[in-house]
Amino acid sequence: MTSTATTQGTAIQDLRDWLNRVEAIGELVRVREPVDPILEMSSITYLVAKQTPSPAVLFERIKGYEDSPIGARSLWNLLGPSFKRIALTHEEPVDLPRLELIRRVKEKMNRRIPPREVAPEAAPIYENSLFGDDIDLHQLPIPKHWPLDGGRYAGTADVVVTRDPDTGYLNLGTYRMMLQGSRQTGLYLSPGKDARLHITRAWQRGETIKIAAAWGVDPLFMVVGSQTFPKNISEYEFAGGIKGEPIPVVRAKTSDLLIPANAELVVEGEIRPNSIKKEGPFGEFPGYYGRPEAGCPLVDITAVHFRTRPILTNALMADYPSCEQSAFFGVARSARIWSDLDRLGVPGIHGVYAVPAGAGGFGMTIVSLEQRYAGHAAQVLALVAQVPGGAYYTKWIIAVDEDVDPTDIDQVIWAMSSRCNPIDDIDILRNTWSTWLDPTQNPPEKRPYGSKALINACKDHRYLPVFSKRTTLREDVYRSIAARWHQLGLPGEVPTVRAFERDEQAVYHETGAFEPGAHQASTGPAGAPNVPDLQREDEGNGNAFMM
């Protein structure tokens, strides 16, 4: 069976369709020379991710697996730091401005479309199947990412399917799975994760729980599987909402789970009561190794299904920009926080941005708002710090005015430097929700608890009428230049401008003559005498260099 072909304008149907579209925009590299899955593939990915543009990398020949009957290939840097591929994955134009992409994802995450079950003979995933003693996971090029990792990890850019023993709803989650034998893997689950809750509930009843894991997926599954959604609604519905059509699923062979019908490779398995084996460590998203070796659920693999020459999807966790989750987490997390603020009825929000460089998209969040009442900026800062979409781990929350694009870090730093007075505009929250993976918290037992800095880089609301007027372009002049940009021989595309000159009276805070010795006896707005201009010659145009 060949890959499903789709045309531009229709929804992406599977990973192969996605790869064709990525290649069409020039963001796919095919490596046809043999590459070792032990440290080499991850090292190449780490380096390629630091390039601009940073392409996805498909390893087509894998050292040591030339004679494997499965013939698997390996895809890395799926989304990486590329906002073009992130937009494509969300079924959006690849040239969409970053803040507009976040806005659209926010709207799409509020939609739900249930999956569509297909017959087994119509499911590409059932091109090939292995059961029982025919299964040997060592035939797959499962990689080792970092030198001190505890083993080889499949299931890093994956989706794991479990069913709630009480309600029966299907959960999709992205979890790592360490190779433990020819027919066994680990399944690492952080506290509170849905699959962990399902396993715990089954064990409390003395029951075995069935699972399935797709190790080669349309990247949208990785995006949705890594987010937190309500525990009574399947992520299949949210994925369908983003895609704009039902996700095709098919009944598993050894359980009643529904698996992605168009996946590249799926393993089915079961976890018997209290079946645990040590796993780890693993290089994690902050760019450091996580917890030392510890026990986690052990999966006995009961079936393997795969398409001809399947493609395994892998996610490297590292420092930015080489961390797979950073940019797509930045988009998804921004959308979730913005949506939380909408639901709370907070007015005036112009944008939210979870900065990808901030430890996998977790560490820093910037919010742009139009201040409408006293305390508005402080309220927004506190809410962004603690709403469900943004509470976990984030250390730095920054508020800027609506004339500042929160996705433009240069503008944000400018606002922090010209509108934030540190002694008045920084607050600290203590004993907040953090992670065991935060290396700044020592001794390690402190790590579930963190702190957050709330930085108000908005103009002081008390003095908005007299706050120094920003230098801005006239909109008619900007549009005239933009229309003639290429005619004028200017390079690239016209930069986007967010703030334009308004018909407002400027307030000048420096009064007095410029002649040396012209001391003024007048007073300023606050009633304090003005500083003589002779003593102010280090300020203003050019005088800073005349020391």
Coordinates of C-alpha atoms in Angstrom, one line a residue:
M1 CA 0.0 0.0 0.0
T2 CA 1.4 3.4 -0.9
S3 CA 1.3 6.6 1.1
T4 CA -2.0 8.5 1.0
A5 CA -1.5 11.4 -1.4
T6 CA -3.1 14.8 -0.7
T7 CA -3.1 18.1 -2.4
Q8 CA -2.3 21.5 -0.9
G9 CA -5.4 22.9 0.7
T10 CA -6.5 19.6 2.1
A11 CA -5.7 18.4 5.6
I12 CA -2.4 16.5 6.2
Q13 CA -3.3 12.8 6.3
D14 CA -0.1 11.2 7.7
L15 CA 3.6 11.6 8.3
R16 CA 4.5 10.9 4.7
D17 CA 2.1 13.6 3.5
W18 CA 3.6 16.0 6.1
L19 CA 7.1 15.2 4.9
N20 CA 6.2 15.9 1.3
R21 CA 4.9 19.3 2.3
V22 CA 8.0 20.0 4.4
E23 CA 10.2 19.0 1.5
A24 CA 8.3 21.4 -0.8
I25 CA 9.1 24.4 1.4
G26 CA 12.8 23.3 1.5
E27 CA 12.9 22.2 5.2
L28 CA 13.8 18.5 4.9
V29 CA 17.2 16.9 4.6
R30 CA 17.6 13.3 3.6
V31 CA 20.7 11.6 4.9
R32 CA 21.5 8.6 2.8
E33 CA 24.9 7.8 4.3
P34 CA 24.9 5.2 7.2
V35 CA 24.5 6.9 10.6
D36 CA 24.8 5.2 14.0
P37 CA 21.7 5.4 16.2
I38 CA 23.9 5.4 19.2
L39 CA 24.7 9.1 19.9
E40 CA 25.4 10.0 16.2
M41 CA 21.9 10.7 15.1
S42 CA 21.2 12.8 18.2
S43 CA 24.5 14.7 17.8
I44 CA 23.7 15.6 14.2
T45 CA 20.3 16.7 15.3
Y46 CA 21.7 18.9 18.0
L47 CA 24.0 20.7 15.5
V48 CA 21.5 21.0 12.7
A49 CA 18.9 22.5 15.1
K50 CA 21.4 25.4 15.7
Q51 CA 21.3 26.3 12.0
T52 CA 19.0 28.9 10.4
P53 CA 16.9 27.6 8.8
S54 CA 16.9 24.4 10.7
P55 CA 15.5 21.5 8.6
A56 CA 13.9 18.2 9.7
V57 CA 16.4 15.3 9.2
L58 CA 15.4 11.9 7.8
F59 CA 18.0 9.2 8.2
E60 CA 17.4 6.7 5.5
R61 CA 20.2 4.2 6.1
I62 CA 21.0 3.4 9.7
K63 CA 24.2 1.8 10.6
G64 CA 23.9 -1.8 11.9
Y65 CA 20.3 -2.1 10.6
E66 CA 20.9 -2.6 6.9
D67 CA 19.6 -6.1 7.0
S68 CA 16.7 -5.6 9.4
P69 CA 13.5 -7.1 8.0
I70 CA 11.5 -4.1 9.2
G71 CA 13.7 -1.6 7.3
A72 CA 12.9 1.4 9.6
R73 CA 14.0 4.9 8.9
S74 CA 14.4 7.6 11.5
L75 CA 13.2 11.2 11.6
W76 CA 14.6 13.9 13.9
N77 CA 14.2 17.6 14.4
L78 CA 10.5 17.2 13.3
L79 CA 9.5 20.7 14.3
G80 CA 12.6 22.0 16.0
P81 CA 12.8 25.8 16.0
S82 CA 11.0 26.1 12.7
F83 CA 7.7 28.1 13.0
K84 CA 7.0 27.2 9.4
R85 CA 6.8 23.5 10.2
I86 CA 4.8 24.3 13.3
A87 CA 2.3 26.3 11.2
L88 CA 2.1 23.5 8.7
T89 CA 1.4 21.0 11.4
H90 CA -1.5 23.1 12.6
E91 CA -2.9 23.3 9.1
E92 CA -1.9 27.0 8.8
P93 CA 0.0 29.0 6.2
V94 CA 3.8 28.7 6.7
D95 CA 4.4 32.4 6.5
L96 CA 1.9 33.3 9.2
P97 CA 3.3 35.9 11.7
R98 CA 4.1 34.2 15.0
L99 CA 1.5 36.0 17.1
E100 CA -1.2 35.4 14.5
L101 CA -0.3 31.7 14.5
I102 CA -0.7 31.6 18.3
R103 CA -4.1 33.4 18.0
R104 CA -5.3 30.8 15.5
V105 CA -4.1 27.8 17.5
K106 CA -5.9 29.3 20.5
E107 CA -9.2 29.2 18.5
K108 CA -8.5 25.8 17.1
M109 CA -7.8 24.3 20.6
N110 CA -11.4 25.2 21.6
R111 CA -12.8 23.0 18.8
R112 CA -13.4 19.3 19.1
I113 CA -14.2 16.7 16.4
P114 CA -14.5 13.0 17.4
P115 CA -12.4 10.5 15.6
R116 CA -13.6 8.3 12.7
E117 CA -13.1 4.5 13.0
V118 CA -12.1 2.8 9.8
A119 CA -12.0 -0.9 8.9
P120 CA -8.7 -2.8 9.5
E121 CA -8.3 -3.4 5.7
A122 CA -8.4 0.4 5.2
A123 CA -5.7 1.2 7.8
P124 CA -2.2 1.7 6.5
I125 CA -0.8 0.7 9.9
Y126 CA -1.8 -2.9 9.3
E127 CA 0.4 -3.4 6.2
N128 CA 2.6 -5.6 8.4
S129 CA 2.1 -7.2 11.8
L130 CA 4.1 -9.2 14.2
F131 CA 2.9 -11.2 17.3
G132 CA 4.3 -13.3 20.1
D133 CA 7.8 -14.8 19.5
D134 CA 8.1 -13.0 16.1
I135 CA 8.5 -9.7 17.9
D136 CA 12.1 -8.5 18.4
L137 CA 12.4 -4.8 19.2
H138 CA 16.2 -5.1 18.6
Q139 CA 15.3 -5.1 14.9
L140 CA 14.4 -1.4 15.3
P141 CA 17.0 1.4 15.3
I142 CA 16.0 2.6 18.7
P143 CA 18.5 5.4 19.6
K144 CA 20.6 6.5 22.5
H145 CA 20.4 10.3 22.8
W146 CA 23.0 11.4 25.3
P147 CA 26.2 9.7 26.7
L148 CA 24.8 9.3 30.2
D149 CA 21.3 8.1 29.3
G150 CA 20.2 4.9 31.0
G151 CA 19.5 3.2 27.7
R152 CA 18.0 3.5 24.3
Y153 CA 14.7 5.3 24.0
A154 CA 11.9 4.8 21.6
G155 CA 8.8 6.8 22.2
T156 CA 10.1 10.3 22.5
A157 CA 8.1 11.9 19.6
D158 CA 5.3 9.4 20.1
V159 CA 1.8 9.1 21.3
V160 CA 0.7 6.5 23.9
V161 CA -2.9 5.4 24.1
T162 CA -4.5 4.3 27.3
R163 CA -8.1 4.0 28.5
D164 CA -9.5 5.3 31.8
P165 CA -10.6 2.2 33.8
D166 CA -13.5 4.1 35.3
T167 CA -14.9 6.2 32.5
G168 CA -13.6 4.4 29.4
Y169 CA -12.3 7.6 27.7
L170 CA -9.2 7.3 25.6
N171 CA -6.1 9.4 26.5
L172 CA -3.2 10.3 24.2
G173 CA 0.0 11.3 25.8
T174 CA 3.6 11.7 24.7
Y175 CA 5.9 9.7 27.0
R176 CA 9.3 8.2 26.7
M177 CA 9.8 4.4 26.5
M178 CA 13.2 2.9 27.2
L179 CA 14.1 -0.4 25.6
Q180 CA 14.2 -3.2 28.3
G181 CA 14.4 -6.3 26.1
S182 CA 13.3 -7.9 22.8
R183 CA 9.7 -7.6 23.9
Q184 CA 9.7 -5.2 26.8
T185 CA 9.9 -1.4 27.3
G186 CA 9.6 1.0 30.2
L187 CA 7.0 3.7 30.3
Y188 CA 8.1 6.8 32.2
L189 CA 5.3 8.9 33.5
S190 CA 5.5 12.1 35.6
P191 CA 3.2 12.4 38.6
G192 CA -0.3 13.5 37.7
K193 CA -0.1 12.4 34.0
D194 CA -3.2 10.8 32.8
A195 CA -1.7 7.5 31.8
R196 CA -0.1 7.2 35.2
L197 CA -3.5 7.8 36.8
H198 CA -5.0 5.1 34.6
I199 CA -2.3 2.6 35.5
T200 CA -2.6 3.3 39.2
R201 CA -6.4 2.8 39.1
A202 CA -6.0 -0.5 37.3
W203 CA -3.4 -1.7 39.7
Q204 CA -5.6 -0.7 42.7
R205 CA -8.2 -3.2 41.2
G206 CA -5.5 -5.8 40.7
E207 CA -6.0 -5.5 36.9
T208 CA -3.7 -5.6 33.9
I209 CA -4.0 -2.5 31.8
K210 CA -3.6 -2.4 28.0
I211 CA -1.6 0.3 26.1
A212 CA -0.6 1.1 22.6
A213 CA 2.2 3.4 21.5
A214 CA 2.7 4.9 18.0
W215 CA 6.4 5.4 17.5
G216 CA 6.0 7.1 14.1
V217 CA 3.4 9.8 13.9
D218 CA 2.1 12.9 12.2
P219 CA 3.7 15.6 14.4
L220 CA 0.3 16.9 15.4
F221 CA -0.1 13.9 17.7
M222 CA 3.2 14.8 19.5
V223 CA 1.9 18.4 19.9
V224 CA -1.5 17.3 21.3
G225 CA -0.1 14.5 23.3
S226 CA 2.3 16.8 25.2
Q227 CA -0.5 19.2 26.3
T228 CA -2.8 19.0 29.3
F229 CA -6.5 18.8 28.4
P230 CA -9.6 18.0 30.5
K231 CA -9.4 14.4 31.8
N232 CA -12.8 13.4 30.4
I233 CA -12.2 14.3 26.7
S234 CA -10.0 12.4 24.4
E235 CA -7.1 14.2 22.7
Y236 CA -8.3 12.6 19.5
E237 CA -11.1 15.2 19.5
F238 CA -8.7 18.1 20.0
A239 CA -6.4 16.8 17.2
G240 CA -9.5 16.6 15.0
G241 CA -10.4 20.2 15.9
I242 CA -7.0 21.5 14.9
K243 CA -7.0 19.4 11.7
G244 CA -10.5 20.4 10.8
E245 CA -11.7 16.8 10.2
P246 CA -12.0 13.5 12.2
I247 CA -8.8 11.6 12.9
P248 CA -9.0 8.1 11.3
V249 CA -8.5 5.4 14.0
V250 CA -8.7 1.6 13.9
R251 CA -9.4 -1.0 16.5
A252 CA -6.2 -2.6 18.0
K253 CA -5.6 -6.3 17.5
T254 CA -5.0 -7.3 21.1
S255 CA -7.2 -4.8 23.0
D256 CA -10.2 -2.6 22.5
L257 CA -8.0 0.6 22.2
L258 CA -8.3 2.8 19.1
I259 CA -5.0 3.5 17.4
P260 CA -4.0 6.1 14.7
A261 CA -4.9 4.3 11.4
N262 CA -2.2 6.2 9.5
A263 CA 0.7 5.8 11.9
E264 CA 4.0 4.5 10.8
L265 CA 4.6 2.0 13.5
V266 CA 2.5 1.0 16.6
V267 CA 3.3 -1.4 19.4
E268 CA 0.6 -2.9 21.5
G269 CA 1.3 -4.1 25.1
E270 CA 0.1 -4.7 28.6
I271 CA 1.3 -3.7 32.0
R272 CA 0.6 -6.3 34.7
P273 CA -0.1 -5.2 38.3
N274 CA 2.9 -3.8 40.0
S275 CA 5.2 -4.7 37.1
I276 CA 8.1 -2.3 37.5
K277 CA 11.7 -2.1 36.3
K278 CA 14.4 0.5 36.7
E279 CA 14.8 3.2 34.0
G280 CA 16.8 6.3 33.4
P281 CA 18.4 8.7 33.6
F282 CA 17.5 10.7 30.5
G283 CA 18.7 14.1 29.1
E284 CA 15.7 16.3 29.7
F285 CA 14.1 19.5 28.3
P286 CA 16.0 22.0 30.5
G287 CA 19.2 20.8 28.9
Y288 CA 20.3 18.7 31.9
Y289 CA 20.0 15.0 32.9
G290 CA 16.9 14.2 34.9
R291 CA 16.4 12.1 38.0
P292 CA 18.7 9.1 38.5
E293 CA 17.7 5.5 37.7
A294 CA 14.3 4.7 39.3
G295 CA 11.5 2.2 38.8
C296 CA 8.7 2.7 36.3
P297 CA 6.0 0.6 34.7
L298 CA 7.2 -2.3 32.5
V299 CA 5.3 -2.9 29.2
D300 CA 5.1 -6.4 27.8
I301 CA 4.8 -6.0 24.0
T302 CA 2.1 -8.2 22.5
A303 CA 2.0 -6.9 18.9
V304 CA 4.0 -4.7 16.4
H305 CA 2.3 -3.1 13.4
F306 CA 4.1 -1.1 10.7
R307 CA 3.9 0.3 7.3
T308 CA 6.5 -0.7 4.7
R309 CA 9.8 1.0 5.5
P310 CA 8.3 2.8 8.5
I311 CA 9.6 6.1 9.8
L312 CA 10.3 6.3 13.5
T313 CA 9.8 9.8 15.0
N314 CA 12.3 11.0 17.7
A315 CA 12.5 14.1 19.9
L316 CA 15.8 15.3 21.3
M317 CA 15.6 17.1 24.7
A318 CA 18.4 19.7 25.0
D319 CA 19.2 23.4 25.4
Y320 CA 17.6 25.8 23.0
P321 CA 17.3 25.7 20.0
S322 CA 18.1 22.0 19.9
C323 CA 15.2 21.0 22.2
E324 CA 12.5 19.5 20.1
Q325 CA 9.7 20.7 22.3
S326 CA 10.8 24.4 22.7
A327 CA 9.1 26.1 19.7
F328 CA 5.9 24.0 19.4
F329 CA 5.5 24.2 23.2
G330 CA 5.9 27.9 22.9
V331 CA 3.0 28.1 20.5
A332 CA 0.7 25.6 22.2
R333 CA 1.4 26.9 25.7
S334 CA 0.9 30.5 24.6
A335 CA -2.5 29.5 23.1
R336 CA -3.5 27.7 26.3
I337 CA -2.6 30.6 28.6
W338 CA -4.4 33.1 26.3
S339 CA -7.4 30.9 26.2
D340 CA -7.4 30.7 30.0
L341 CA -7.4 34.5 30.3
D342 CA -10.3 34.7 27.8
R343 CA -12.3 32.2 29.9
L344 CA -11.7 34.3 33.0
G345 CA -13.0 37.4 31.1
V346 CA -9.8 39.4 31.4
P347 CA -10.1 42.3 28.9
G348 CA -7.4 43.9 26.8
I349 CA -5.1 41.0 26.0
H350 CA -3.3 41.5 22.7
G351 CA -1.0 38.5 22.8
V352 CA 0.7 35.8 24.9
Y353 CA 4.1 34.3 24.2
A354 CA 5.8 31.4 26.0
V355 CA 9.4 32.0 24.9
P356 CA 10.9 28.9 23.3
A357 CA 14.4 29.6 24.6
G358 CA 13.0 29.4 28.2
A359 CA 13.8 25.8 29.0
G360 CA 11.6 24.0 26.5
G361 CA 9.0 26.8 26.3
F362 CA 8.3 26.6 30.1
G363 CA 10.6 29.2 31.7
M364 CA 9.4 32.6 30.5
T365 CA 6.0 34.0 29.5
I366 CA 5.3 37.4 28.0
V367 CA 1.9 39.0 27.8
S368 CA 0.9 42.1 25.9
L369 CA -2.1 44.1 27.1
E370 CA -4.0 47.4 26.8
Q371 CA -4.2 48.8 30.3
R372 CA -7.8 49.7 31.0
Y373 CA -8.0 50.2 34.7
A374 CA -5.8 50.6 37.8
G375 CA -4.0 47.3 38.7
H376 CA -4.8 45.7 35.3
A377 CA -1.2 44.8 34.5
A378 CA -0.6 43.4 38.0
Q379 CA -3.8 41.4 37.7
V380 CA -2.7 39.9 34.4
L381 CA 0.8 39.1 35.7
A382 CA -0.6 37.2 38.6
L383 CA -3.1 35.3 36.5
V384 CA -0.6 34.3 33.8
A385 CA 1.6 33.0 36.6
Q386 CA -1.1 30.7 38.0
V387 CA -3.7 29.8 35.3
P388 CA -3.7 26.0 34.5
G389 CA -2.0 26.6 31.1
G390 CA 0.9 28.6 32.6
A391 CA 1.4 27.6 36.3
Y392 CA 3.9 24.7 35.8
Y393 CA 7.6 25.7 36.2
T394 CA 7.5 29.2 34.6
K395 CA 9.9 31.5 36.4
W396 CA 9.6 34.8 34.6
I397 CA 6.3 36.5 33.6
I398 CA 6.6 39.8 31.9
A399 CA 3.8 42.3 31.0
V400 CA 4.2 44.8 28.2
D401 CA 1.9 47.3 26.6
E402 CA -0.2 46.7 23.5
D403 CA 2.3 48.6 21.3
V404 CA 4.9 45.9 22.0
D405 CA 4.9 42.6 20.1
P406 CA 5.5 39.9 22.8
T407 CA 7.1 37.6 20.3
D408 CA 9.8 40.2 19.5
I409 CA 12.3 39.8 22.2
D410 CA 14.2 43.0 21.2
Q411 CA 11.0 45.0 21.7
V412 CA 10.4 43.3 25.1
I413 CA 13.9 44.1 26.3
W414 CA 13.4 47.7 25.1
A415 CA 10.2 47.9 27.1
M416 CA 11.8 46.4 30.2
S417 CA 14.6 48.9 29.9
S418 CA 12.5 52.0 29.3
R419 CA 9.2 51.3 31.2
C420 CA 10.1 49.1 34.1
N421 CA 11.5 50.5 37.3
P422 CA 12.9 47.5 39.1
I423 CA 12.4 48.7 42.7
D424 CA 8.6 49.3 42.0
D425 CA 7.8 46.9 39.2
I426 CA 9.1 43.4 40.2
D427 CA 7.1 41.1 42.5
I428 CA 8.0 37.6 43.6
L429 CA 5.7 34.6 44.2
R430 CA 7.1 31.9 46.4
N431 CA 6.3 28.2 46.9
T432 CA 4.8 27.8 43.4
W433 CA 4.4 24.7 41.2
S434 CA 7.7 23.6 39.9
T435 CA 9.4 20.4 38.6
W436 CA 12.0 17.9 39.8
L437 CA 13.9 18.8 36.6
D438 CA 14.7 22.4 37.8
P439 CA 18.5 22.3 38.5
T440 CA 18.5 25.6 40.3
Q441 CA 16.6 24.2 43.3
N442 CA 19.0 22.6 45.7
P443 CA 19.0 20.3 47.7
P444 CA 16.9 18.3 45.2
E445 CA 14.0 17.7 47.7
K446 CA 13.1 21.4 47.3
R447 CA 12.4 21.0 43.6
P448 CA 8.6 20.5 43.5
Y449 CA 8.4 24.1 44.9
G450 CA 9.6 27.1 42.9
S451 CA 9.3 30.8 42.6
K452 CA 8.2 33.3 40.0
A453 CA 9.2 36.8 39.2
L454 CA 6.4 39.1 37.9
I455 CA 7.9 41.9 35.9
N456 CA 5.7 44.9 34.9
A457 CA 7.3 46.4 31.8
C458 CA 4.2 48.5 31.0
K459 CA 4.0 52.2 31.3
D460 CA 3.1 53.3 34.8
H461 CA -0.7 53.4 34.8
R462 CA -0.8 56.2 37.3
Y463 CA 1.1 58.5 34.9
L464 CA -0.2 57.4 31.5
P465 CA -1.3 60.9 30.6
V466 CA 2.2 62.3 31.2
F467 CA 4.3 59.3 30.3
S468 CA 7.1 60.3 27.8
K469 CA 5.8 60.0 24.3
R470 CA 7.3 57.2 22.2
T471 CA 8.9 58.0 18.9
T472 CA 6.8 56.4 16.2
L473 CA 6.3 56.4 12.4
R474 CA 3.3 58.1 10.8
E475 CA 1.1 55.3 9.4
D476 CA 0.6 57.0 6.0
V477 CA 4.3 57.3 5.5
Y478 CA 4.9 53.7 6.5
R479 CA 2.2 52.4 4.1
S480 CA 3.6 54.5 1.3
I481 CA 7.1 53.1 1.8
A482 CA 5.8 49.6 2.2
A483 CA 4.0 49.8 -1.2
R484 CA 7.3 50.9 -2.9
W485 CA 9.7 48.7 -0.8
H486 CA 11.0 46.5 -3.7
Q487 CA 10.7 49.4 -6.2
L488 CA 13.1 51.3 -4.0
G489 CA 15.5 48.4 -4.1
L490 CA 15.3 47.6 -0.4
P491 CA 16.1 44.0 0.8
G492 CA 13.8 41.4 2.2
E493 CA 10.2 42.0 3.3
V494 CA 8.8 45.1 4.9
P495 CA 9.1 44.8 8.7
T496 CA 5.9 44.8 10.6
V497 CA 5.2 47.9 12.7
R498 CA 2.8 47.7 15.7
A499 CA 2.7 51.3 16.9
F500 CA 2.1 54.5 14.8
E501 CA 2.0 58.2 15.6
R502 CA -1.2 59.4 17.2
D503 CA -2.7 62.8 17.4
E504 CA -1.9 63.3 21.0
Q505 CA -0.2 66.2 22.8
A506 CA 3.3 65.3 23.7
V507 CA 4.4 66.0 27.3
Y508 CA 8.0 67.1 27.7
H509 CA 9.6 66.5 31.1
E510 CA 12.8 68.5 30.5
T511 CA 12.4 72.2 30.5
G512 CA 14.8 75.1 30.4
A513 CA 17.3 76.6 28.0
F514 CA 20.2 74.6 26.5
E515 CA 22.8 77.4 27.0
P516 CA 25.5 76.5 29.6
G517 CA 24.9 78.4 32.8
A518 CA 21.2 79.1 32.1
H519 CA 20.0 78.0 35.5
Q520 CA 16.2 77.8 35.8
A521 CA 14.2 78.5 38.9
S522 CA 11.0 77.0 37.6
T523 CA 9.6 73.7 38.9
G524 CA 8.7 70.5 37.2
P525 CA 5.4 68.7 37.2
A526 CA 6.0 67.1 40.5
G527 CA 6.8 70.4 42.1
A528 CA 10.6 69.8 42.4
P529 CA 13.0 72.4 41.1
N530 CA 14.5 71.5 37.7
V531 CA 18.1 70.4 37.5
P532 CA 20.2 73.1 35.9
D533 CA 20.9 72.2 32.3
L534 CA 24.7 72.6 32.8
Q535 CA 24.5 69.6 35.1
R536 CA 22.4 67.6 32.5
E537 CA 24.7 67.7 29.6
D538 CA 25.2 63.9 29.8
E539 CA 21.6 63.5 28.6
G540 CA 19.9 64.1 25.3
N541 CA 21.0 63.9 21.7
G542 CA 24.8 63.3 21.5
N543 CA 25.8 64.6 24.9
A544 CA 26.2 61.1 26.3
F545 CA 29.5 60.9 24.5
M546 CA 30.8 64.2 25.7
M547 CA 32.0 63.1 29.1

